[in-house]
XYZ file of N, CA and C in Angstrom:
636
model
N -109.218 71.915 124.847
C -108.584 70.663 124.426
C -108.311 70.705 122.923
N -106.940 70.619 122.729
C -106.603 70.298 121.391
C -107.136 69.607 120.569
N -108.183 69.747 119.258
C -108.821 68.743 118.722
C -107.947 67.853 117.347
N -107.056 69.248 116.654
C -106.473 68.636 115.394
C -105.514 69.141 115.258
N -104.371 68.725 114.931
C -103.152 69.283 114.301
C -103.079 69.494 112.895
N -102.618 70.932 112.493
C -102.603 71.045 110.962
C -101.065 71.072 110.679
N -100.436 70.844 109.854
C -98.739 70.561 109.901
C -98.388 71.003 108.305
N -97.593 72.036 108.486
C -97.155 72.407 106.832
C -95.741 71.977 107.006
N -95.552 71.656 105.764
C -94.025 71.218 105.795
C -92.982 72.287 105.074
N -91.605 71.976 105.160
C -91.040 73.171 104.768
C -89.547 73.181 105.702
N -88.533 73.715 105.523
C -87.276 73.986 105.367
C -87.054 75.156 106.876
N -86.330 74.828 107.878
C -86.037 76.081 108.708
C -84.851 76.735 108.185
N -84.824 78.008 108.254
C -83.543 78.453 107.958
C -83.977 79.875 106.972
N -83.321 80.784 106.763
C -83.419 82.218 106.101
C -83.968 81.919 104.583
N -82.227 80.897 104.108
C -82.106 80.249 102.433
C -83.405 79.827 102.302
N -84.190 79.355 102.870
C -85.116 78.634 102.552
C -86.950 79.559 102.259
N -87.134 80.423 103.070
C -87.895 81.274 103.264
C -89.169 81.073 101.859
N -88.170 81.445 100.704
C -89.567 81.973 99.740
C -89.302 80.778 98.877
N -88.688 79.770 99.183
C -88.476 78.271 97.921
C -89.626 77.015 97.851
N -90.347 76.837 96.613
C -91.181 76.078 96.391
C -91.364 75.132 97.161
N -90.557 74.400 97.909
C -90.623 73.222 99.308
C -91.161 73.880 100.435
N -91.247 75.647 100.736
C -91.484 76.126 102.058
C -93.376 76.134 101.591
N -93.349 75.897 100.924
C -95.258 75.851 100.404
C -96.165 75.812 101.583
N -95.839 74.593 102.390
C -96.501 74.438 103.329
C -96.129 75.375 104.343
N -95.209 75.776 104.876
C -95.168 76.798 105.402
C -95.872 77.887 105.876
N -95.597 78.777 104.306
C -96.312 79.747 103.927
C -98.262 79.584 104.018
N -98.628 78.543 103.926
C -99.903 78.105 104.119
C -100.037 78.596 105.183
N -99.509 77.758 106.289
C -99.749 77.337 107.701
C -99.944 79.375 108.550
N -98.837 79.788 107.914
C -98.127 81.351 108.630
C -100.075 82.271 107.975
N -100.195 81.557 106.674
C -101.329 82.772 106.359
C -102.994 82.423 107.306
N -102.841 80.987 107.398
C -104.489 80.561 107.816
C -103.962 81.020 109.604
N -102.650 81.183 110.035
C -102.554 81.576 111.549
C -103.056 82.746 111.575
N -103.049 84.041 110.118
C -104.035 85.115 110.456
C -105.518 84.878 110.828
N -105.920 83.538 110.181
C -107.685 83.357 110.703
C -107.719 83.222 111.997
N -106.914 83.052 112.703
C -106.760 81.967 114.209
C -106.787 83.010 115.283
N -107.114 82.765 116.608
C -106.948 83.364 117.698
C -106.262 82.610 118.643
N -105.050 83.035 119.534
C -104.717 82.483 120.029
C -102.958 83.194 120.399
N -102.197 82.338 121.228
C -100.910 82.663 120.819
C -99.464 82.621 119.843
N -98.753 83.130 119.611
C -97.602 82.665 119.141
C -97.177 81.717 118.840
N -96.141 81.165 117.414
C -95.365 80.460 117.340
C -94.629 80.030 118.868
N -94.014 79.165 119.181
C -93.027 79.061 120.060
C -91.993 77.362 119.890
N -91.442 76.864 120.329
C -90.426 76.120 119.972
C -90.932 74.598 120.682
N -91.415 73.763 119.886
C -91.579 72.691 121.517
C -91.728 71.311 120.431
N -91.719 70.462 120.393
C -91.646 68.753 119.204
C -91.002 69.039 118.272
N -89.177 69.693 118.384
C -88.644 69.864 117.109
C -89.817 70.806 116.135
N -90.598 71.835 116.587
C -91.014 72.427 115.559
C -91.805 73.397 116.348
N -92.019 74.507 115.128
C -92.518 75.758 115.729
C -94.009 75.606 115.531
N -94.744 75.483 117.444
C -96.209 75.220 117.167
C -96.753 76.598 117.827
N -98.228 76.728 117.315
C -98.790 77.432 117.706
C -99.999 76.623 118.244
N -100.676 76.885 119.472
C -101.939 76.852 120.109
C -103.292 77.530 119.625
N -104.020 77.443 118.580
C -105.164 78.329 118.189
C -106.559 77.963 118.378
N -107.178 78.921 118.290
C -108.833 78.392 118.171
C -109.147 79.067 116.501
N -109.427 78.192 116.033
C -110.728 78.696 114.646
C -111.656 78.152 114.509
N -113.202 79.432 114.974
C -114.332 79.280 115.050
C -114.779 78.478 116.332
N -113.568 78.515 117.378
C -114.279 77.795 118.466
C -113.723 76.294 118.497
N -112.695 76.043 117.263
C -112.318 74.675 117.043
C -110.501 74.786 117.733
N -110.352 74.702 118.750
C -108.887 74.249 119.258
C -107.896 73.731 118.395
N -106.818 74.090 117.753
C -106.069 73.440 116.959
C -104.584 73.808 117.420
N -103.581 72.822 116.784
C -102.518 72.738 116.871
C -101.922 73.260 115.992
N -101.263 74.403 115.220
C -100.567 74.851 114.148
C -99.074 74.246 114.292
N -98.148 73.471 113.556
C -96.935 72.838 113.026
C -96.518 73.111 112.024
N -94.776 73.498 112.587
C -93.861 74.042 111.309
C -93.454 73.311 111.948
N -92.655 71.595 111.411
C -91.394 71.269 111.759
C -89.700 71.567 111.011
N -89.390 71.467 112.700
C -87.359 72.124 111.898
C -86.852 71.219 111.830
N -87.466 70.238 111.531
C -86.247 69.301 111.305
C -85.598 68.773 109.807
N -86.001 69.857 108.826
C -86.185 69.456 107.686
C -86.697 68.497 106.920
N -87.344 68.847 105.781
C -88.333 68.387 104.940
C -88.337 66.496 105.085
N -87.682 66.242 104.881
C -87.034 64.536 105.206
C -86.971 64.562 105.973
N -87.087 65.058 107.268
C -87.164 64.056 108.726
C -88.499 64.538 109.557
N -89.465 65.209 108.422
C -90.882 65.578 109.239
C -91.216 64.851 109.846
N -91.230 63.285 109.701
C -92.004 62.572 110.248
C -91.863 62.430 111.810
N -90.522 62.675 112.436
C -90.077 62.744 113.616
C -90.682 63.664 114.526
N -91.129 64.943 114.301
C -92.280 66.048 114.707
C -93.167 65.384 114.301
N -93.937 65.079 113.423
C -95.459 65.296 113.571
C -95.978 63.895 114.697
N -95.314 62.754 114.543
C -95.156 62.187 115.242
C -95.384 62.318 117.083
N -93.912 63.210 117.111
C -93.975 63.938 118.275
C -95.244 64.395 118.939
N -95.323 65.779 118.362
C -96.477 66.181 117.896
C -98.148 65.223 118.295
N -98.170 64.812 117.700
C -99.429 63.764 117.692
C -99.909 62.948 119.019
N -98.653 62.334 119.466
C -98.207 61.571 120.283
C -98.617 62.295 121.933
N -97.817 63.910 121.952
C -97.940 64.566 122.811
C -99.292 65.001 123.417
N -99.945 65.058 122.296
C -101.435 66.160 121.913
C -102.437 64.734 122.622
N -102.216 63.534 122.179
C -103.063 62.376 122.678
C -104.064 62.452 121.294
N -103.453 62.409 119.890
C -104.274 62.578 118.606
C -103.799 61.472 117.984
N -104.583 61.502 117.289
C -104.422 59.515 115.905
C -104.340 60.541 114.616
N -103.294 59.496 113.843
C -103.633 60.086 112.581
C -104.446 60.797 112.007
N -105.980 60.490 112.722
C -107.493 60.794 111.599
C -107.217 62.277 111.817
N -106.462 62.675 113.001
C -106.781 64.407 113.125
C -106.157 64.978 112.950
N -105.079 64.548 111.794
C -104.019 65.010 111.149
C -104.264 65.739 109.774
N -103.987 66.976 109.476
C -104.102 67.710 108.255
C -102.449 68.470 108.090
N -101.957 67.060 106.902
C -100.287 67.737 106.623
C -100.798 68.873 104.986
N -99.744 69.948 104.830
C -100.141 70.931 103.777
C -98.319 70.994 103.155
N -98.395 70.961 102.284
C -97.270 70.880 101.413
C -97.156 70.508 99.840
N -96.028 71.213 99.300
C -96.013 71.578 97.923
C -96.224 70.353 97.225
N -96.661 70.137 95.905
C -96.635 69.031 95.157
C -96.372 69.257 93.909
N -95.177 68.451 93.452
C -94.337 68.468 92.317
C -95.435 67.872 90.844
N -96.441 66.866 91.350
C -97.036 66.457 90.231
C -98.152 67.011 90.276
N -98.502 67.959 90.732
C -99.879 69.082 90.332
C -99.214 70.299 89.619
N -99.918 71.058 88.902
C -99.503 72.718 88.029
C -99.414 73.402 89.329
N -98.461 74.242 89.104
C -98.613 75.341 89.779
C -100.559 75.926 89.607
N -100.872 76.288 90.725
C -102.418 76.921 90.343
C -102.944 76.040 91.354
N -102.824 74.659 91.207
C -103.859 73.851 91.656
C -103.559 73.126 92.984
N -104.897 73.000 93.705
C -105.061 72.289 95.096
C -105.565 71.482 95.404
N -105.252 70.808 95.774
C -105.909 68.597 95.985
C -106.077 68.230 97.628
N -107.186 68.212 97.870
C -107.289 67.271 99.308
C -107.514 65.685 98.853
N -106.635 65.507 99.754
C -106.235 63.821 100.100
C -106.181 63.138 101.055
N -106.779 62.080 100.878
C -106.554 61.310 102.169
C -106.106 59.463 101.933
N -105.153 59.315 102.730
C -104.691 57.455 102.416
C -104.655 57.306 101.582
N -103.273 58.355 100.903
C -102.845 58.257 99.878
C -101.401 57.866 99.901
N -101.142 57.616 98.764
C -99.327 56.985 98.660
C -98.648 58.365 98.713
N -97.340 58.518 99.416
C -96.203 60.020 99.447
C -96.034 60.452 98.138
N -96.528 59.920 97.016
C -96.404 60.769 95.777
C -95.190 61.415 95.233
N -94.030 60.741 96.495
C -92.467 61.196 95.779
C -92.286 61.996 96.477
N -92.570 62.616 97.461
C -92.993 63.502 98.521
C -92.059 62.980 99.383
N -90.738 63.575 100.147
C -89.627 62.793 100.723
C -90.476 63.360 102.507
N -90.548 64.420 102.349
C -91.394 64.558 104.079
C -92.862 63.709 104.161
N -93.583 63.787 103.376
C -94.880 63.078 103.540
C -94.334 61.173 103.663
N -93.479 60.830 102.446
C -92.737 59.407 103.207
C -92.512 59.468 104.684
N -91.601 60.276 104.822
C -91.263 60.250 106.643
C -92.231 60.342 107.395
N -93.426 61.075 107.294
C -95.159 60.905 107.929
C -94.829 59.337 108.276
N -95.368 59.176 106.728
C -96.264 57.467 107.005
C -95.520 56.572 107.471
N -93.851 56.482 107.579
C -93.053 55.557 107.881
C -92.690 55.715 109.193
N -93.202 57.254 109.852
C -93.402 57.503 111.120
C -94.433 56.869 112.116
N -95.628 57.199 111.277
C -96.740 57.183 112.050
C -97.308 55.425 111.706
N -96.673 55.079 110.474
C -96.923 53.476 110.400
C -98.516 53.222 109.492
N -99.170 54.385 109.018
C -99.800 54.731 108.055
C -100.253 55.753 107.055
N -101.075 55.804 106.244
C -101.223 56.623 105.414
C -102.688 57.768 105.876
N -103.740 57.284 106.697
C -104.703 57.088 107.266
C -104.970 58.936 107.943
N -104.563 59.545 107.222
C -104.286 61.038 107.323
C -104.647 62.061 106.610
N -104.820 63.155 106.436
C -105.266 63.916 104.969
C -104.574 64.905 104.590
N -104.246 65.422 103.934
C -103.063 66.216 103.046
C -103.878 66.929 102.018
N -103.237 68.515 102.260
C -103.361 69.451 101.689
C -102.516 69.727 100.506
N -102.584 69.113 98.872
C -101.477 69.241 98.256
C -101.053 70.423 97.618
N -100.262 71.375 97.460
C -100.259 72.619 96.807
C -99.538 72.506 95.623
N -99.919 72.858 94.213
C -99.007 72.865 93.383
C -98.427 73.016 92.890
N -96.843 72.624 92.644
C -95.991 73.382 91.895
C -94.872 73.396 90.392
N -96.071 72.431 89.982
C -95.535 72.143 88.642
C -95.565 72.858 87.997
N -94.352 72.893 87.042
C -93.451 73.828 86.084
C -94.453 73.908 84.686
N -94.062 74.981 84.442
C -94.876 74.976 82.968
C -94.274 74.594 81.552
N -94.849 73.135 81.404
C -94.264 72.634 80.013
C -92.855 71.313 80.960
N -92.694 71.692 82.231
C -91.795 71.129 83.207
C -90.395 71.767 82.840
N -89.164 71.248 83.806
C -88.029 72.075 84.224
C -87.416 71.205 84.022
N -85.730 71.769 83.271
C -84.799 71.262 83.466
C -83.955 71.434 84.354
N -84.398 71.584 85.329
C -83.385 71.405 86.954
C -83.715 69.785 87.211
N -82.766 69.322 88.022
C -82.856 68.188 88.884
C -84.219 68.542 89.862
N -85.159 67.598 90.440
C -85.878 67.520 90.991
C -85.738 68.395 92.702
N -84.230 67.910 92.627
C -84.017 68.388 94.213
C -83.578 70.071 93.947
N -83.175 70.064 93.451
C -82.908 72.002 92.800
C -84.185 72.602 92.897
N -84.780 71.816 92.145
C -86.160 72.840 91.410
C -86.894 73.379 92.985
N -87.292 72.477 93.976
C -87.999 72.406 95.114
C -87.492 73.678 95.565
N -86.374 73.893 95.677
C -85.548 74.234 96.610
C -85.085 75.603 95.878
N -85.515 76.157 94.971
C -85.830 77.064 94.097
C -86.902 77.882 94.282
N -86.644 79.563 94.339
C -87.775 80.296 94.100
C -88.938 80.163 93.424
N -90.151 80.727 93.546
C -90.694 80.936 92.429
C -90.356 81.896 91.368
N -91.137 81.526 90.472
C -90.838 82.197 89.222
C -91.225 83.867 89.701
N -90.938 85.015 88.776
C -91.608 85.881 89.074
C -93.090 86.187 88.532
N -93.287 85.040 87.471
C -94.492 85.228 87.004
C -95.523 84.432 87.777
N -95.221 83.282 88.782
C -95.587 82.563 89.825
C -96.046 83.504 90.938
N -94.908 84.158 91.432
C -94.875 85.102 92.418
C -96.556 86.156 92.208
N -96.501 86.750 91.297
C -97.642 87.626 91.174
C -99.270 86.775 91.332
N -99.105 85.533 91.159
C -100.408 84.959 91.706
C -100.212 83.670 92.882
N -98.980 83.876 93.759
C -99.226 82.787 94.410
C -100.058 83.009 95.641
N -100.376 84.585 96.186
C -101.272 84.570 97.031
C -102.503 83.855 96.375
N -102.866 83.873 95.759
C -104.421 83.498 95.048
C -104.385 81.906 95.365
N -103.124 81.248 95.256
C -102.810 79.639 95.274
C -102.819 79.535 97.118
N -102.065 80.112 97.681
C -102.283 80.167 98.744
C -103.528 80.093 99.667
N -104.161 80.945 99.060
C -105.530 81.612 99.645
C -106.580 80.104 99.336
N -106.487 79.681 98.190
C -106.928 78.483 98.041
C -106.520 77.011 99.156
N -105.365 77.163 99.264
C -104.910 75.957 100.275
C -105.310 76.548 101.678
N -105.803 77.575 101.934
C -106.179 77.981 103.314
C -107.619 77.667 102.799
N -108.321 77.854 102.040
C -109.905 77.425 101.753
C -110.196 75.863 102.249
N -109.064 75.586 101.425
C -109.182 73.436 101.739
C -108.513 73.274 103.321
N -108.085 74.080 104.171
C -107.980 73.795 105.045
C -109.210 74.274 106.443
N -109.599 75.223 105.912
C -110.846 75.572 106.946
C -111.917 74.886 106.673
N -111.897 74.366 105.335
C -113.347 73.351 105.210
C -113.195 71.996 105.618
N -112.044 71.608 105.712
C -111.823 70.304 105.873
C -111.526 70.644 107.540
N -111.588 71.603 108.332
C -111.558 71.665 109.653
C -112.983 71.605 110.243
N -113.647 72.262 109.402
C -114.926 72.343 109.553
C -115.951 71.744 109.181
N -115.878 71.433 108.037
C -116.665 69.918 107.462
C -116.425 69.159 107.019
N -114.856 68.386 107.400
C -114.401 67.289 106.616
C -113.587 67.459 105.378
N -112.953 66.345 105.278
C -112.316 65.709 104.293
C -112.895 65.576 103.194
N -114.080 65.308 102.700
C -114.798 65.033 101.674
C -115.544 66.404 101.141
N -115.784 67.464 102.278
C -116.055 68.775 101.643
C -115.186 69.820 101.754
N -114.109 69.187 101.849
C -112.702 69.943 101.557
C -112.648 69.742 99.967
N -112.478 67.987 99.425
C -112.411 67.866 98.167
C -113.331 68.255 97.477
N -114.584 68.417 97.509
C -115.597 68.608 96.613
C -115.352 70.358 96.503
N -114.789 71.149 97.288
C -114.950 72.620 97.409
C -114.176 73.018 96.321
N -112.535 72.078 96.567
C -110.979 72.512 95.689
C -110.593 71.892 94.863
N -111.047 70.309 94.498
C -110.168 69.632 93.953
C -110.798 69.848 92.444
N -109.853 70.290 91.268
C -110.459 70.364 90.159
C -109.730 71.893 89.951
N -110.247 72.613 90.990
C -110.075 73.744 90.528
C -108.864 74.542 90.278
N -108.269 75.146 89.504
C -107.778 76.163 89.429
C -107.576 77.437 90.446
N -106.652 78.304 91.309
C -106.515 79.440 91.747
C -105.816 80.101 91.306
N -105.801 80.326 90.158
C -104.992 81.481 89.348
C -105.835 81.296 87.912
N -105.170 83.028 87.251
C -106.400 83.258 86.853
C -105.716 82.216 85.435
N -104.688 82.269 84.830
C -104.580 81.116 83.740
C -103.368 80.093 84.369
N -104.181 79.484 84.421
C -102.968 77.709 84.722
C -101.462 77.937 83.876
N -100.563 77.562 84.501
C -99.516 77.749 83.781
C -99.165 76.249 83.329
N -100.128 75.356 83.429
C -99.670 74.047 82.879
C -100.993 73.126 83.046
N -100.875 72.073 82.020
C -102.061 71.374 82.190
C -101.889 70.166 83.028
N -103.106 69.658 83.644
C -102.942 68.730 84.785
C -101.697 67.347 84.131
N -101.007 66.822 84.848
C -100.309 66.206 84.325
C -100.553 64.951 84.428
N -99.463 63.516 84.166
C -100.135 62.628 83.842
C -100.060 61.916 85.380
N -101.068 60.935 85.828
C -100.761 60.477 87.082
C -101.846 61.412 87.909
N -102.424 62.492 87.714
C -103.073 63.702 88.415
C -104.163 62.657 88.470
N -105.002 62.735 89.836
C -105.759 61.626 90.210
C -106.731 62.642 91.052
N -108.159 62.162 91.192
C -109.231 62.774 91.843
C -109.025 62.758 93.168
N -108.387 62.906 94.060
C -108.199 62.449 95.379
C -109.314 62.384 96.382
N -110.294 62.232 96.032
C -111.923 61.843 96.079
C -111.598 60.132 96.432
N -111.280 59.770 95.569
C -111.520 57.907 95.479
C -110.509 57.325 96.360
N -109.931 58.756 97.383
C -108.515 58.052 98.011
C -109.399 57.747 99.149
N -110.685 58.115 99.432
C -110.996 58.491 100.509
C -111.594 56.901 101.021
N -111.193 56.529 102.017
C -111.601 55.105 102.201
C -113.065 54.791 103.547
C-alpha cells in the first residue's frame, strides 16, 4: 500500500532537461537510485514510479503538465492513491534561497513559486511539506525572473550541484523516515557546497516555525 507521494516539479520536454526549474526533477530521478521497485511509466498527467525505500511504499511524481499547472497531477495523484495532503513531499527549485542551500517546509506560503501556487490552489491548502532547493544567483541576475529559471546552470554551479542535490535527497529520506521536523533540524541552515555562492537573502526564514 502506497504510503506517500514525493513530487518534484519541473518542465517535460528535451529544452528543459538541465534548466534551474527542472531542480525538482533531477532530485526525484537521483533518490529513484535509493528505491526498489519499477519504472517510470505514464499515468495522472505525470511520470510515476511505484517504489519501496527501506520497506516504506512510495509514490515517485514527475508531472508533464508543466511547472504552472502541477497542481492538476499532484492532485490527481493524491486523489487516486486515497492520500491527504499530510503525505505529500513536493521538491523544487527556490529562487529566494543561494544556490548551495536546502530548506524543509511545511504550511508555508508558494514563495513566488508558480507550480507550488497551483499545489495549494489545487489541493485547497498549504498543509504539505516541501523540499526547497536553491537557486539563487550570486550577488543576483539580470535576467527576468522567468528567463533565469528556465536557464542552465552556471558552469561553476554545475561542478557542485551533485553535492546540492545529494543534500535534497538527504531532506527527503529523513523526512520519509522521521518526519518533517527531522528533515529540518538535519538541512535547514546548512550549506552543500563547499563555498556558498551567495549569502542567505533577505526574507530567508527558518522553515522550522512553519511547522504548525
Amino acid at each position: 500500500m502506497i504510503r506517500k507521494l514525493i513530487c518534484g516539479l519541473g518542465n517535460p520536454g528535451k529544452k528543459y532537461v538541465n534548466t534551474r526549474h527542472n531542480l525538482g526533477f533531477m532530485v526525484i530521478d537521483r533518490f529513484y537510485m535509493e528505491c526498489e521497485g519499477a519504472g517510470f511509466v505514464e499515468k495522472w498527467d505525470s511520470k510515476v514510479a511505484m517504489v519501496k525505500f527501506r520497506g516504506i511504499e512510495v509514490c515517485l511524481q514527475k508531472p508533464q503538465t508543466f511547472v504552472n499547472l502541477s497542481g492538476v497531477a499532484v492532485a490527481g495523484a493524491l486523489n487516486a492513491l486515497s492520500l491527504s495532503s499530510e503525505d505529500l513531499l513536493v521538491v523544487h527549485d527556490d529562487f529566494a534561497l543561494p544556490f548551495g542551500r536546502v530548506r524543509v517546509s511545511y504550511d508555508a506560503s508558494d514563495g513566488g513559486h508558480k507550480g507550488v501556487r497551483s499545489i495549494i490552489s489545487e489541493l485547497g491548502t498549504k498543509r504539505f511539506s516541501r523540499v526547497r532547493v536553491g537557486i539563487g544567483s550570486d550577488g543576483g541576475s539580470s535576467e527576468p525572473l522567468e528567463d533565469f529559471v528556465l536557464s542552465s546552470f552556471s558552469a561553476k554551479e554545475q561542478a557542485s550541484l551533485h553535492q546540492v542535490i545529494e543534500g535534497a535527497v538527504l531532506a527527503t529520506e529523513i523526512w520519509l523516515l522521521e518526519g518533517v521536523r527531522r528533515a529540518q533540524d538535519a538541512v535547514n541552515g546548512r550549506f552543500f557546497v563547499d563555498e556558498p555562492s551567495c549569502s542567505p537573502q533577505d526574507g530567508e526564514t527558518d522553515g522550522r516555525k512553519e511547522v504548525r
